[in-house]
mmCIF file of C-alpha atoms (C1' of nucleotides) in Angstrom:
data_model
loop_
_atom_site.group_PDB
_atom_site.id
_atom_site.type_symbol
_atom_site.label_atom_id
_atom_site.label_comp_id
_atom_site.label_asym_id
_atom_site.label_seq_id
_atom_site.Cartn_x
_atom_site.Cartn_y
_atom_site.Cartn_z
ATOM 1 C CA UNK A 1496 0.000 0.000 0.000
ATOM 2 C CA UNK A 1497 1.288 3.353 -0.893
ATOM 3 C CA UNK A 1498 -0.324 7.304 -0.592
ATOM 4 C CA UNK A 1499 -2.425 8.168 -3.236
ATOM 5 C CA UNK A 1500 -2.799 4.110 -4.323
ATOM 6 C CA UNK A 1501 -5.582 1.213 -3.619
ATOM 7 C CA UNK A 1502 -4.903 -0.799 -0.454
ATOM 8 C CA UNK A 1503 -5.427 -4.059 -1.978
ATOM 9 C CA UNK A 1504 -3.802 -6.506 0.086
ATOM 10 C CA UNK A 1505 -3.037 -5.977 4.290
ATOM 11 C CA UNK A 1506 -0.427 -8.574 3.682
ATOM 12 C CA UNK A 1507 2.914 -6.584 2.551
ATOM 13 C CA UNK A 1508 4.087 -4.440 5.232
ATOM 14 C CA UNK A 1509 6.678 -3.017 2.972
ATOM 15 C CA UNK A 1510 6.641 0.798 2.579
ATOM 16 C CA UNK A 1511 6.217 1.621 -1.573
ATOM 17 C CA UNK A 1512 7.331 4.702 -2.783
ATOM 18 C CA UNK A 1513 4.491 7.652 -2.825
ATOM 19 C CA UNK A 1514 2.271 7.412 -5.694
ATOM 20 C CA UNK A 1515 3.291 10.378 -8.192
ATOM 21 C CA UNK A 1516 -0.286 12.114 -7.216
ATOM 22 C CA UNK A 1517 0.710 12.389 -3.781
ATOM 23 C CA UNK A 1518 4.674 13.825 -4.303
ATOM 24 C CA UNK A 1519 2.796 16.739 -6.785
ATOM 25 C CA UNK A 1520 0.661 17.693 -3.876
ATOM 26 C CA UNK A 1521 2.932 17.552 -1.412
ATOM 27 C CA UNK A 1522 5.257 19.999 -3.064
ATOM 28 C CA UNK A 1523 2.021 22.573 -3.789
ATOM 29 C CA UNK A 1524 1.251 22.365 -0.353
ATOM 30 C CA UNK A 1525 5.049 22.947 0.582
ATOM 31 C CA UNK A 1526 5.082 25.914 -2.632
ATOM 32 C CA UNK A 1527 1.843 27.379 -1.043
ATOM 33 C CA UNK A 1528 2.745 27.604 2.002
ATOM 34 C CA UNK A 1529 5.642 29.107 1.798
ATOM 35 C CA UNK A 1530 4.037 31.459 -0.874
ATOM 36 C CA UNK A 1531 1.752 32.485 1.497
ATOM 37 C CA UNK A 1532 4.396 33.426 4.267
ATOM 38 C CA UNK A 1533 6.208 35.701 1.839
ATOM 39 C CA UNK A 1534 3.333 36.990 0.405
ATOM 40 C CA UNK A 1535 1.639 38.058 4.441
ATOM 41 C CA UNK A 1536 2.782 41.680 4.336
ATOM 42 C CA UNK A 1537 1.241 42.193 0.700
ATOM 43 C CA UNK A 1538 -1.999 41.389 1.965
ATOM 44 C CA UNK A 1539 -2.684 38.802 -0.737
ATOM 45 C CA UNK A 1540 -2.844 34.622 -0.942
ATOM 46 C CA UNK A 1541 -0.829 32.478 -2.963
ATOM 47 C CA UNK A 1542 -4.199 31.924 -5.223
ATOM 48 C CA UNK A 1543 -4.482 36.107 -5.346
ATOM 49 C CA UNK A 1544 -1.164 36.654 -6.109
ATOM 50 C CA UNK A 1545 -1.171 33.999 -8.942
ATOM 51 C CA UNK A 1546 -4.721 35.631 -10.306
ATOM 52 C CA UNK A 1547 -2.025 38.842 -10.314
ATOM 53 C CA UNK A 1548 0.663 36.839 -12.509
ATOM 54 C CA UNK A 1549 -2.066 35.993 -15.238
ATOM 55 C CA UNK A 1550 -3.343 39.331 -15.470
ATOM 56 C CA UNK A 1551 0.100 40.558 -15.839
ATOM 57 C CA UNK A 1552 0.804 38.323 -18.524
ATOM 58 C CA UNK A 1553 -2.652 38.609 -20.281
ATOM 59 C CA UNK A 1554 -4.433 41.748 -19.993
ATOM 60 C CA UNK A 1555 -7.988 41.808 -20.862
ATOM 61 C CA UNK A 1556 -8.693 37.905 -19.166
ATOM 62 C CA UNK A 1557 -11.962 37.626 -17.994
ATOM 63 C CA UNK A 1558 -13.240 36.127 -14.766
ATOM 64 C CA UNK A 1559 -14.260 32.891 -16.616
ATOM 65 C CA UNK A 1560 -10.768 32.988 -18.433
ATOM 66 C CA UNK A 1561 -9.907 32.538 -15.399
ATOM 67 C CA UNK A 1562 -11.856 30.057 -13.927
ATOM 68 C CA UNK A 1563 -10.974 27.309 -17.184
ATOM 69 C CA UNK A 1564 -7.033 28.138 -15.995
ATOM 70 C CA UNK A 1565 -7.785 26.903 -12.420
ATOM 71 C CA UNK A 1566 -9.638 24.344 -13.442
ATOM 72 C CA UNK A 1567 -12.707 25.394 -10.945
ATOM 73 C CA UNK A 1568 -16.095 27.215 -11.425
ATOM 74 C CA UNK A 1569 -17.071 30.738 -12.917
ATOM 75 C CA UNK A 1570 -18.532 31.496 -9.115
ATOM 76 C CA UNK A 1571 -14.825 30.095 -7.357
ATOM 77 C CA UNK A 1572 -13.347 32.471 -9.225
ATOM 78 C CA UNK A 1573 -15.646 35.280 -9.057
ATOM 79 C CA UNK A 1574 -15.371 35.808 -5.558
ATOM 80 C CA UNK A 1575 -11.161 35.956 -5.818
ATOM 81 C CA UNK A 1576 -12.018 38.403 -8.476
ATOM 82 C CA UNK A 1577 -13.849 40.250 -5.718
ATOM 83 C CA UNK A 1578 -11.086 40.364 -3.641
ATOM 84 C CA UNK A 1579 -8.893 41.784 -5.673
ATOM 85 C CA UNK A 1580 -11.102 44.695 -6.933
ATOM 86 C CA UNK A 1581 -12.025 45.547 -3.024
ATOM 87 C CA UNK A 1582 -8.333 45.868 -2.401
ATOM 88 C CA UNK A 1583 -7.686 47.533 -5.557
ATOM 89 C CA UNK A 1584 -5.604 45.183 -6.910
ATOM 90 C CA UNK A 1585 -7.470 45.011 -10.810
ATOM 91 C CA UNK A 1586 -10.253 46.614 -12.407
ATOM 92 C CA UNK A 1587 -12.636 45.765 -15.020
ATOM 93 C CA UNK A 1588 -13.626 47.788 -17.736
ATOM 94 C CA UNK A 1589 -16.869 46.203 -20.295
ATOM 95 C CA UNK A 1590 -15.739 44.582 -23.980
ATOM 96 C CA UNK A 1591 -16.163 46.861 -26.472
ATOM 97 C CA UNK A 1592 -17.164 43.800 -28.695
ATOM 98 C CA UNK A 1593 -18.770 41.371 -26.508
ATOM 99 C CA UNK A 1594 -21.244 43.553 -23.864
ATOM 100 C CA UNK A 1595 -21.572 41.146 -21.465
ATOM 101 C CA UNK A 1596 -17.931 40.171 -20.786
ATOM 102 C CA UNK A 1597 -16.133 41.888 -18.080
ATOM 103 C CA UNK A 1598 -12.030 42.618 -18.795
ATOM 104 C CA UNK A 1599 -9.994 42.097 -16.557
ATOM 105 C CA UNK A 1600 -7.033 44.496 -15.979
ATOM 106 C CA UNK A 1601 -3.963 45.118 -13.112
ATOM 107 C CA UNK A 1602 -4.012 48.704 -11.574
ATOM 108 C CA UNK A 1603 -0.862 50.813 -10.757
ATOM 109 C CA UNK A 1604 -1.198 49.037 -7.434
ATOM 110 C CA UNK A 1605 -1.354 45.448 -8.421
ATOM 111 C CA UNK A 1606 1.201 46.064 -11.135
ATOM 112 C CA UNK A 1607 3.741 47.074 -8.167
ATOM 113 C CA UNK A 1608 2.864 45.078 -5.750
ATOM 114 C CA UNK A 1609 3.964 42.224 -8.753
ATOM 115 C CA UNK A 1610 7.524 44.504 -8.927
ATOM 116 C CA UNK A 1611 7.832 44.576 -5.291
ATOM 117 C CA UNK A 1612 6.933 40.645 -4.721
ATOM 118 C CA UNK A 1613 8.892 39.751 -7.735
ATOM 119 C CA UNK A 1614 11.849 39.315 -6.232
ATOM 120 C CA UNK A 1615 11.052 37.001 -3.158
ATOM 121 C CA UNK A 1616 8.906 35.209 -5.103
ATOM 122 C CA UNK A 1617 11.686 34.397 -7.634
ATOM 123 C CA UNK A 1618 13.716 33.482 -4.342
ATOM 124 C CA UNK A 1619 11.607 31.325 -3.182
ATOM 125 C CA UNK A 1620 11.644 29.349 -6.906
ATOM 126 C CA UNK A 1621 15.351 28.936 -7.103
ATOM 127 C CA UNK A 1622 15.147 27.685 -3.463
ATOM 128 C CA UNK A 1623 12.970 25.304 -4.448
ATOM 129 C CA UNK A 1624 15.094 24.428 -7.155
ATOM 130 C CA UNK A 1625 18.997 25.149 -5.623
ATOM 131 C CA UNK A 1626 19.336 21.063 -5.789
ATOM 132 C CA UNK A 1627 18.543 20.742 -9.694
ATOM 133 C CA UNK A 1628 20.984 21.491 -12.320
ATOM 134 C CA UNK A 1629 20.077 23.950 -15.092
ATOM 135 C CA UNK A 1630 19.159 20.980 -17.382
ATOM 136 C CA UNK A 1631 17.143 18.875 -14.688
ATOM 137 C CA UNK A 1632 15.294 21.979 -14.426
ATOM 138 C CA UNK A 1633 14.526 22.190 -18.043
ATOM 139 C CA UNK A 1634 13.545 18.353 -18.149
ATOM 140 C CA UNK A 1635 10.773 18.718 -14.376
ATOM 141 C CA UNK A 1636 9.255 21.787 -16.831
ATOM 142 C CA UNK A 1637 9.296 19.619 -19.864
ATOM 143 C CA UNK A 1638 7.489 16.806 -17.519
ATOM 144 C CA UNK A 1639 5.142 18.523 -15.577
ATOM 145 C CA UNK A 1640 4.197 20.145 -18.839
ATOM 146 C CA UNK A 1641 3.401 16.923 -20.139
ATOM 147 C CA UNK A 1642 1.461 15.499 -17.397
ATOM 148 C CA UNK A 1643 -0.285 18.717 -17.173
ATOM 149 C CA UNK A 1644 -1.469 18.457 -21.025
ATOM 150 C CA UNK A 1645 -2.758 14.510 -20.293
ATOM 151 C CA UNK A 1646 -4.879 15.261 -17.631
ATOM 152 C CA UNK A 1647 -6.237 18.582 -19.532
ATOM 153 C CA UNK A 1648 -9.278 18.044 -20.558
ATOM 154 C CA UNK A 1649 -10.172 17.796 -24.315
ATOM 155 C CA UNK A 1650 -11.665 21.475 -24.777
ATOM 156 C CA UNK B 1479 7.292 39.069 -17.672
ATOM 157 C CA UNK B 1480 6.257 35.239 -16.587
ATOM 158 C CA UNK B 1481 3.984 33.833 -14.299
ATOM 159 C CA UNK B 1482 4.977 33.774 -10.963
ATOM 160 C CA UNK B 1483 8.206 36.229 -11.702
ATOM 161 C CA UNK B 1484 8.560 39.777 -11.365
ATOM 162 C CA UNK B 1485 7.765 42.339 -13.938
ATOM 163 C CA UNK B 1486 10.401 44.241 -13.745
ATOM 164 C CA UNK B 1487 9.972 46.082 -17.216
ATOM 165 C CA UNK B 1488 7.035 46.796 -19.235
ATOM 166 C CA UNK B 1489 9.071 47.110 -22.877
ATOM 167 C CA UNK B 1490 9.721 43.659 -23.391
ATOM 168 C CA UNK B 1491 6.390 42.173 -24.766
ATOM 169 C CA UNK B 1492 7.275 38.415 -25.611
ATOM 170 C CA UNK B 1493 5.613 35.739 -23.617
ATOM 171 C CA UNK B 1494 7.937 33.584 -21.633
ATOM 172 C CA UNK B 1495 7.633 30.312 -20.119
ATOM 173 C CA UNK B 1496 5.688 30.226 -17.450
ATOM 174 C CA UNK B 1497 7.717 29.846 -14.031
ATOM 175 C CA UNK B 1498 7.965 26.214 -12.439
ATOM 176 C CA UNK B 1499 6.060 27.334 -9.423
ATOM 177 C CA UNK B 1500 3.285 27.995 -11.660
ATOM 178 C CA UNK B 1501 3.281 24.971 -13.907
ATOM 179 C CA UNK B 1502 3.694 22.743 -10.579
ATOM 180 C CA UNK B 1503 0.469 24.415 -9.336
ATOM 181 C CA UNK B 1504 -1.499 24.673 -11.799
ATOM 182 C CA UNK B 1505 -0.762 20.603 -12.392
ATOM 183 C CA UNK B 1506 -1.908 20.367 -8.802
ATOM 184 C CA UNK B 1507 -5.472 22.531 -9.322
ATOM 185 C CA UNK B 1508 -5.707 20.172 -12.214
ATOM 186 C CA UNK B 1509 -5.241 16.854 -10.516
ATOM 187 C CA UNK B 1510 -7.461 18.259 -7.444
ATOM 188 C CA UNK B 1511 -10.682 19.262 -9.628
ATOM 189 C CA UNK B 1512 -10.242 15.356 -11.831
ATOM 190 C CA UNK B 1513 -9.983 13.646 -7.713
ATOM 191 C CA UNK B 1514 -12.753 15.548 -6.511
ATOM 192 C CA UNK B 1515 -14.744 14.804 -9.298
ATOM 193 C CA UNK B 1516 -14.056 10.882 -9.199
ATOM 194 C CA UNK B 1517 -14.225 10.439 -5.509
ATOM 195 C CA UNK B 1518 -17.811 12.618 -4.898
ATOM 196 C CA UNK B 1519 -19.665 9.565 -5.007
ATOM 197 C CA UNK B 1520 -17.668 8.692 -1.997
ATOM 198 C CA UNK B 1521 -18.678 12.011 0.174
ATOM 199 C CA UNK B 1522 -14.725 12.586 0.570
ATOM 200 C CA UNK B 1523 -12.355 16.071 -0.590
ATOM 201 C CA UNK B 1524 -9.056 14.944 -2.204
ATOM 202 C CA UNK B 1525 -7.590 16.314 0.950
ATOM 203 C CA UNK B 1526 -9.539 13.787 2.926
ATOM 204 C CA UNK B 1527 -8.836 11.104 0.976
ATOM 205 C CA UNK B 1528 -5.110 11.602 1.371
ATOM 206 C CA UNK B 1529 -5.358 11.950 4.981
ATOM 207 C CA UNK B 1530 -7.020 8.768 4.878
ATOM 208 C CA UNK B 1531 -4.161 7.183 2.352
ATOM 209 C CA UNK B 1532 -1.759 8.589 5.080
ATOM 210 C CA UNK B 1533 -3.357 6.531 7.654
ATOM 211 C CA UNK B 1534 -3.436 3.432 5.686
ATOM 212 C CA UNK B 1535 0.077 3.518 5.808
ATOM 213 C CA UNK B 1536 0.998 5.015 8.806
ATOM 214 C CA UNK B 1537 -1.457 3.913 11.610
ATOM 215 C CA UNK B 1538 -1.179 5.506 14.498
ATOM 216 C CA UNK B 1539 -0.554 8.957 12.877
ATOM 217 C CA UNK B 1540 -2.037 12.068 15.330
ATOM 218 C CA UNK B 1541 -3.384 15.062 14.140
ATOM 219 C CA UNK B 1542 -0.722 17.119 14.570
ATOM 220 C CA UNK B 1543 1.398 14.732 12.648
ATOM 221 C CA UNK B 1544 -1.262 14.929 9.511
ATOM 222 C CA UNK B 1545 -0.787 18.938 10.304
ATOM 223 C CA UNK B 1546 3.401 18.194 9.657
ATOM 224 C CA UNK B 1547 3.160 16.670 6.865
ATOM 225 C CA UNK B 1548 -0.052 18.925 4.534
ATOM 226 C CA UNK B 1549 2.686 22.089 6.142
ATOM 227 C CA UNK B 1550 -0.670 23.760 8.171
ATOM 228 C CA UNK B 1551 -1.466 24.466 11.423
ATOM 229 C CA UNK B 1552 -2.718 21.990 13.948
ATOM 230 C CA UNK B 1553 -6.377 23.928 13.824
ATOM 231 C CA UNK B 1554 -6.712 22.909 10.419
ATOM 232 C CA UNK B 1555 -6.341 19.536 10.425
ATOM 233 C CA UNK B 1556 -8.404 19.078 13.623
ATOM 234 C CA UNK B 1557 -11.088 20.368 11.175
ATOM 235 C CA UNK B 1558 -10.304 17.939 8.211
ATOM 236 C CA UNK B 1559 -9.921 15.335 11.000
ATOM 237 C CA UNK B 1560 -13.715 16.188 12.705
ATOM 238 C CA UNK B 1561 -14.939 15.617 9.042
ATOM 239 C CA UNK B 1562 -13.757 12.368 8.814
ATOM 240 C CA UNK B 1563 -14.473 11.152 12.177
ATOM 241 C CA UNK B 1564 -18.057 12.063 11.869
ATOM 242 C CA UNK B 1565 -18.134 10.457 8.440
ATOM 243 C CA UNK B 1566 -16.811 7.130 10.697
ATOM 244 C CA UNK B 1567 -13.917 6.549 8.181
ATOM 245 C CA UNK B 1568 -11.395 7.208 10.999
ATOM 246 C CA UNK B 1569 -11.568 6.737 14.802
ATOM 247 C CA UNK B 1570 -9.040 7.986 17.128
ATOM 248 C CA UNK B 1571 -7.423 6.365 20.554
ATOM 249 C CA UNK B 1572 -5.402 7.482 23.354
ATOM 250 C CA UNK B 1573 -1.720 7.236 23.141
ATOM 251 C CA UNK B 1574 -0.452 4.853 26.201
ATOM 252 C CA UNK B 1575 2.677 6.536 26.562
ATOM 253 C CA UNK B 1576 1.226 9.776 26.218
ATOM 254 C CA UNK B 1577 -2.041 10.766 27.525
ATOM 255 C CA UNK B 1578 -2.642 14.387 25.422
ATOM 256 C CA UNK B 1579 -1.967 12.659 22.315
ATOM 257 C CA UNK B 1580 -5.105 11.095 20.681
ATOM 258 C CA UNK B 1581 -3.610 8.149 17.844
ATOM 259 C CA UNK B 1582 -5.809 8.126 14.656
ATOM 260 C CA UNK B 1583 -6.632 5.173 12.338
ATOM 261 C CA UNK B 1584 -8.688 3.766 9.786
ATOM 262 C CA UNK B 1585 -11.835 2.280 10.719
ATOM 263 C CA UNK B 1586 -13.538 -0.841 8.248
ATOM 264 C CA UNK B 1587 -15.204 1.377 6.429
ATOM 265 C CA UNK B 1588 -12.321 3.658 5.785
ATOM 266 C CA UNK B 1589 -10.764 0.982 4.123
ATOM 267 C CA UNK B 1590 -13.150 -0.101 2.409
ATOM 268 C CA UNK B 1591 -13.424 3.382 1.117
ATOM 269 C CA UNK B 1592 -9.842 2.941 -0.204
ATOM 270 C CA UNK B 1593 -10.111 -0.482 -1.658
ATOM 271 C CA UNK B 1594 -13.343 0.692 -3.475
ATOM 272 C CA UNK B 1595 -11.903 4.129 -4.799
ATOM 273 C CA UNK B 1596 -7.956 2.993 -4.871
ATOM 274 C CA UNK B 1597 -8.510 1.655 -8.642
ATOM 275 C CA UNK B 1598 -9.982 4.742 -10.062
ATOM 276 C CA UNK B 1599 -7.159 7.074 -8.350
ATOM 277 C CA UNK B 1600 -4.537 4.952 -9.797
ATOM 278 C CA UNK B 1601 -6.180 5.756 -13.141
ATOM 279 C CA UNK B 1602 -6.152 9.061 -12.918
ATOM 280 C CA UNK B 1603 -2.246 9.177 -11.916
ATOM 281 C CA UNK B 1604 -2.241 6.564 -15.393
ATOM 282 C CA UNK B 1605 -3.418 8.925 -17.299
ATOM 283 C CA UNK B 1606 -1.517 11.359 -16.209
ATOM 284 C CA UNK B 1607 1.652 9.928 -17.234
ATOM 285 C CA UNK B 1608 0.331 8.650 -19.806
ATOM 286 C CA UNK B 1609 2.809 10.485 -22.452
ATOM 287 C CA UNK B 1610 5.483 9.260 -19.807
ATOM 288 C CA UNK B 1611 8.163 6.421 -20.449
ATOM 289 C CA UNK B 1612 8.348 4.511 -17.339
ATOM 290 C CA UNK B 1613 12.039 6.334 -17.016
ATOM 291 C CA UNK B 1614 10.551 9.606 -17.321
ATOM 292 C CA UNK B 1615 8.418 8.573 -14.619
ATOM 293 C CA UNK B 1616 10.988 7.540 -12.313
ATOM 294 C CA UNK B 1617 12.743 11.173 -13.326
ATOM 295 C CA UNK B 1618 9.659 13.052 -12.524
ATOM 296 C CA UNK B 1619 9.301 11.723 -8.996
ATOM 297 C CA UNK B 1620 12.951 12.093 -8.061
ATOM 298 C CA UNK B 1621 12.911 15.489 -9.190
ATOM 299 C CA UNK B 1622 9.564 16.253 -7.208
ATOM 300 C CA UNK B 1623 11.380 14.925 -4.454
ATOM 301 C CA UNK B 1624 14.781 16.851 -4.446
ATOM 302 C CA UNK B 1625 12.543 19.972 -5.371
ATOM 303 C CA UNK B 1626 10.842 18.804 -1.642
ATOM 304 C CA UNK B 1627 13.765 18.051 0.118
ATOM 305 C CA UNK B 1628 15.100 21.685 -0.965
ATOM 306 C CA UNK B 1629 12.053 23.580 0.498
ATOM 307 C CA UNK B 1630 11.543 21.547 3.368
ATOM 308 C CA UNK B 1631 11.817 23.747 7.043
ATOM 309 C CA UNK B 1632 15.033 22.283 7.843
ATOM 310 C CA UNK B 1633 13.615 20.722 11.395
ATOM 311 C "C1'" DC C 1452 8.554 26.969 33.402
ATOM 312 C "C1'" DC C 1453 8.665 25.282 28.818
ATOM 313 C "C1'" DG C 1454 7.272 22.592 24.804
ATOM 314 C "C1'" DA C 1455 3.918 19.765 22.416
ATOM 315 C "C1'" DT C 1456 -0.943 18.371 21.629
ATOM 316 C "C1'" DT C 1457 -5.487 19.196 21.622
ATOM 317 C "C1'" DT C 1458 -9.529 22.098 21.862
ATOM 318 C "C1'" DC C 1459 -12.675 26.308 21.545
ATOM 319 C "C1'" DA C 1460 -14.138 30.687 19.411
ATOM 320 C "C1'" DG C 1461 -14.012 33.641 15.540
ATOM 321 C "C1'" DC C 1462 -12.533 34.964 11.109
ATOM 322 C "C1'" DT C 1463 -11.223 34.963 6.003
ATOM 323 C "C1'" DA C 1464 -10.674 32.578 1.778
ATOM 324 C "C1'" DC C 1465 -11.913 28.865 -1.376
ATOM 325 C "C1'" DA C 1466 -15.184 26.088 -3.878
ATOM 326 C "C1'" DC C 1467 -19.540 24.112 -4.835
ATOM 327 C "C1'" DT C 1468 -24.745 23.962 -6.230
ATOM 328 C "C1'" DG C 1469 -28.786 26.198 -7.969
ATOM 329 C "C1'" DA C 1470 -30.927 29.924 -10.055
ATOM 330 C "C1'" DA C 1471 -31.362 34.087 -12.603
ATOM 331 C "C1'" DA C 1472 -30.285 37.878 -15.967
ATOM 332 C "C1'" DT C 1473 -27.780 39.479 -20.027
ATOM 333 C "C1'" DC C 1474 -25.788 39.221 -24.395
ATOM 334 C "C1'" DC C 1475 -24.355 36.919 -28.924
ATOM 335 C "C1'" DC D 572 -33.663 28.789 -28.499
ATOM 336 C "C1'" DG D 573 -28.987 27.608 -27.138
ATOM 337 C "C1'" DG D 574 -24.392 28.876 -25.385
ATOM 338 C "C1'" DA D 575 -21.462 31.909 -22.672
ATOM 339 C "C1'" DT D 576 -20.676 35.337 -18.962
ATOM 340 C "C1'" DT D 577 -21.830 37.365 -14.972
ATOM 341 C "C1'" DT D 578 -24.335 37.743 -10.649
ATOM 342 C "C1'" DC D 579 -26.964 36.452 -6.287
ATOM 343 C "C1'" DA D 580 -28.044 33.333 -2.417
ATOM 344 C "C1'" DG D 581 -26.804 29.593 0.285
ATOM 345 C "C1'" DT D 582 -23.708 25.800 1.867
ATOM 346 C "C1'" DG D 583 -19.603 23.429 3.169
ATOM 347 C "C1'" DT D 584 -14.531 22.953 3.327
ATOM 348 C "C1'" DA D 585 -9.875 24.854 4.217
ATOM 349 C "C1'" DG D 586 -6.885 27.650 6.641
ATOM 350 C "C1'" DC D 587 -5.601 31.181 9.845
ATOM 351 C "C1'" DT D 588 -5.158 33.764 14.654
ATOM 352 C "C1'" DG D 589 -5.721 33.931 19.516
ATOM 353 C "C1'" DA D 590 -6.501 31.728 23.692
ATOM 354 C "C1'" DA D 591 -6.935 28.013 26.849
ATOM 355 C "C1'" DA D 592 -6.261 23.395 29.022
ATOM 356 C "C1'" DT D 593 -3.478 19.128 29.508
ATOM 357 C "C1'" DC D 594 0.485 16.373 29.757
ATOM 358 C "C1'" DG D 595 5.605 15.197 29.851
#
DNA sequence: CCGATTTCAGCTACACTGAAATCC
DNA sequence: CGGATTTCAGTGTAGCTGAAATCG
């Protein structure tokens, strides 16, 4: 028996490695919570600050761009939104083409709060990796990538 | 600018690759919303059924031992923990040699819960690798694990 | 006294369902 | 009418702080 795997059999007592499932969360939950540390005086959650990242990246995402990137529900998602616009983090200003959609956009604030947090944040990343050599780093990318795009669901 | 990395200019206007923090969680949200999905029928979060995968292989485990290793606070796992004690998968005992500690473990029907849902879990991590060679496999979990070992609080 | 474990109270954030309104 | 986006109301889980009690 093994995390993360059926318990088939009470015979082996034999510890089996951790099944893959369990070693990705493990290292979120290590990521996050260590995201969330750093991130304390900015006011903001790992989940926030990541909302902050995508905006940065793409400007105009909408709230259910969004919520198909974090693989949760339009209303999940709207209420981080929320957040964010109550601490004046983004804004929204109507499509010009599509009336009912909402764009998303960073303010001055959110944009330096990303400048400020940049740094640690990056920190905290080549922590994370400070055991991995440039090419090992290159090849968990390359795999997570890949295991990210089986599990994606066929849009 | 990438995800999870400072903006630190606003000329440059080519997308780079997303940071690893990123791609790790955003493999993680995946693999979360695909395990809750397949293990509603059981009434169980991903988050319990790991606690209870923890159990299976480490009876005897205490709360604040489940709080160790998720990297929260003891408060939060008593909460996770009430959940599944009044669900009866778990049941908890007094320690001998220590009277405040309270020893959790599986009851039947926890395990039962694991030998019914075990099969479809180990599906899911299938199909996630899918695209994987059974080396790149291997490669994925030891980097996973020496990304880990890096972050972990050293105790 | 100190450290670790558990518990209680209160709070915020996260995520879901169901339903409704708006727009293409 | 159907599909997509947003919103409202309600519910439950997850995670935190602060404080207290218990035990070694």
């Amino acid at each position: 028996m093994c995390f993360h795997r059926g318990v088939t059999s009470d015979v082996s007592t034999e510890a089996q490695p951790p099944g893959l499932l369990y070693v990705v969360k493990q290292l979120e939950l290590l990521v996050r919570s260590r995201l969330d540390e750093v991130l304390r005086p900015a006011g903001v959650t790992t989940l926030q600050y990541t909302a902050l990242t995508v905006l940065a990246q793409r400007p105009g995402t909408t709230s259910a761009d969004l919520a198909r990137l974090s693989f949760t529900t339009a209303q999940s998602t709207a209420d981080l939104v929320s957040g964010l616009l109550k601490k004046g983090l983004v804004e929204r200003a109507p499509d010009p083409t599509h009336r009912r959609r909402l764009l998303l956009d960073l303010t001055d604030a959110g944009r330096e709060l990303l400048v400020a947090y940049g740094p640690v944040v990056d920190a905290l990343e080549e922590e994370m990796c400070a055991d991995l050599t440039e090419w090992e780093r290159g090849a968990l990318r390359d795999l997570l990538t890949r295991a990210r795009r089986s599990l994606t669901p066929r849009a």
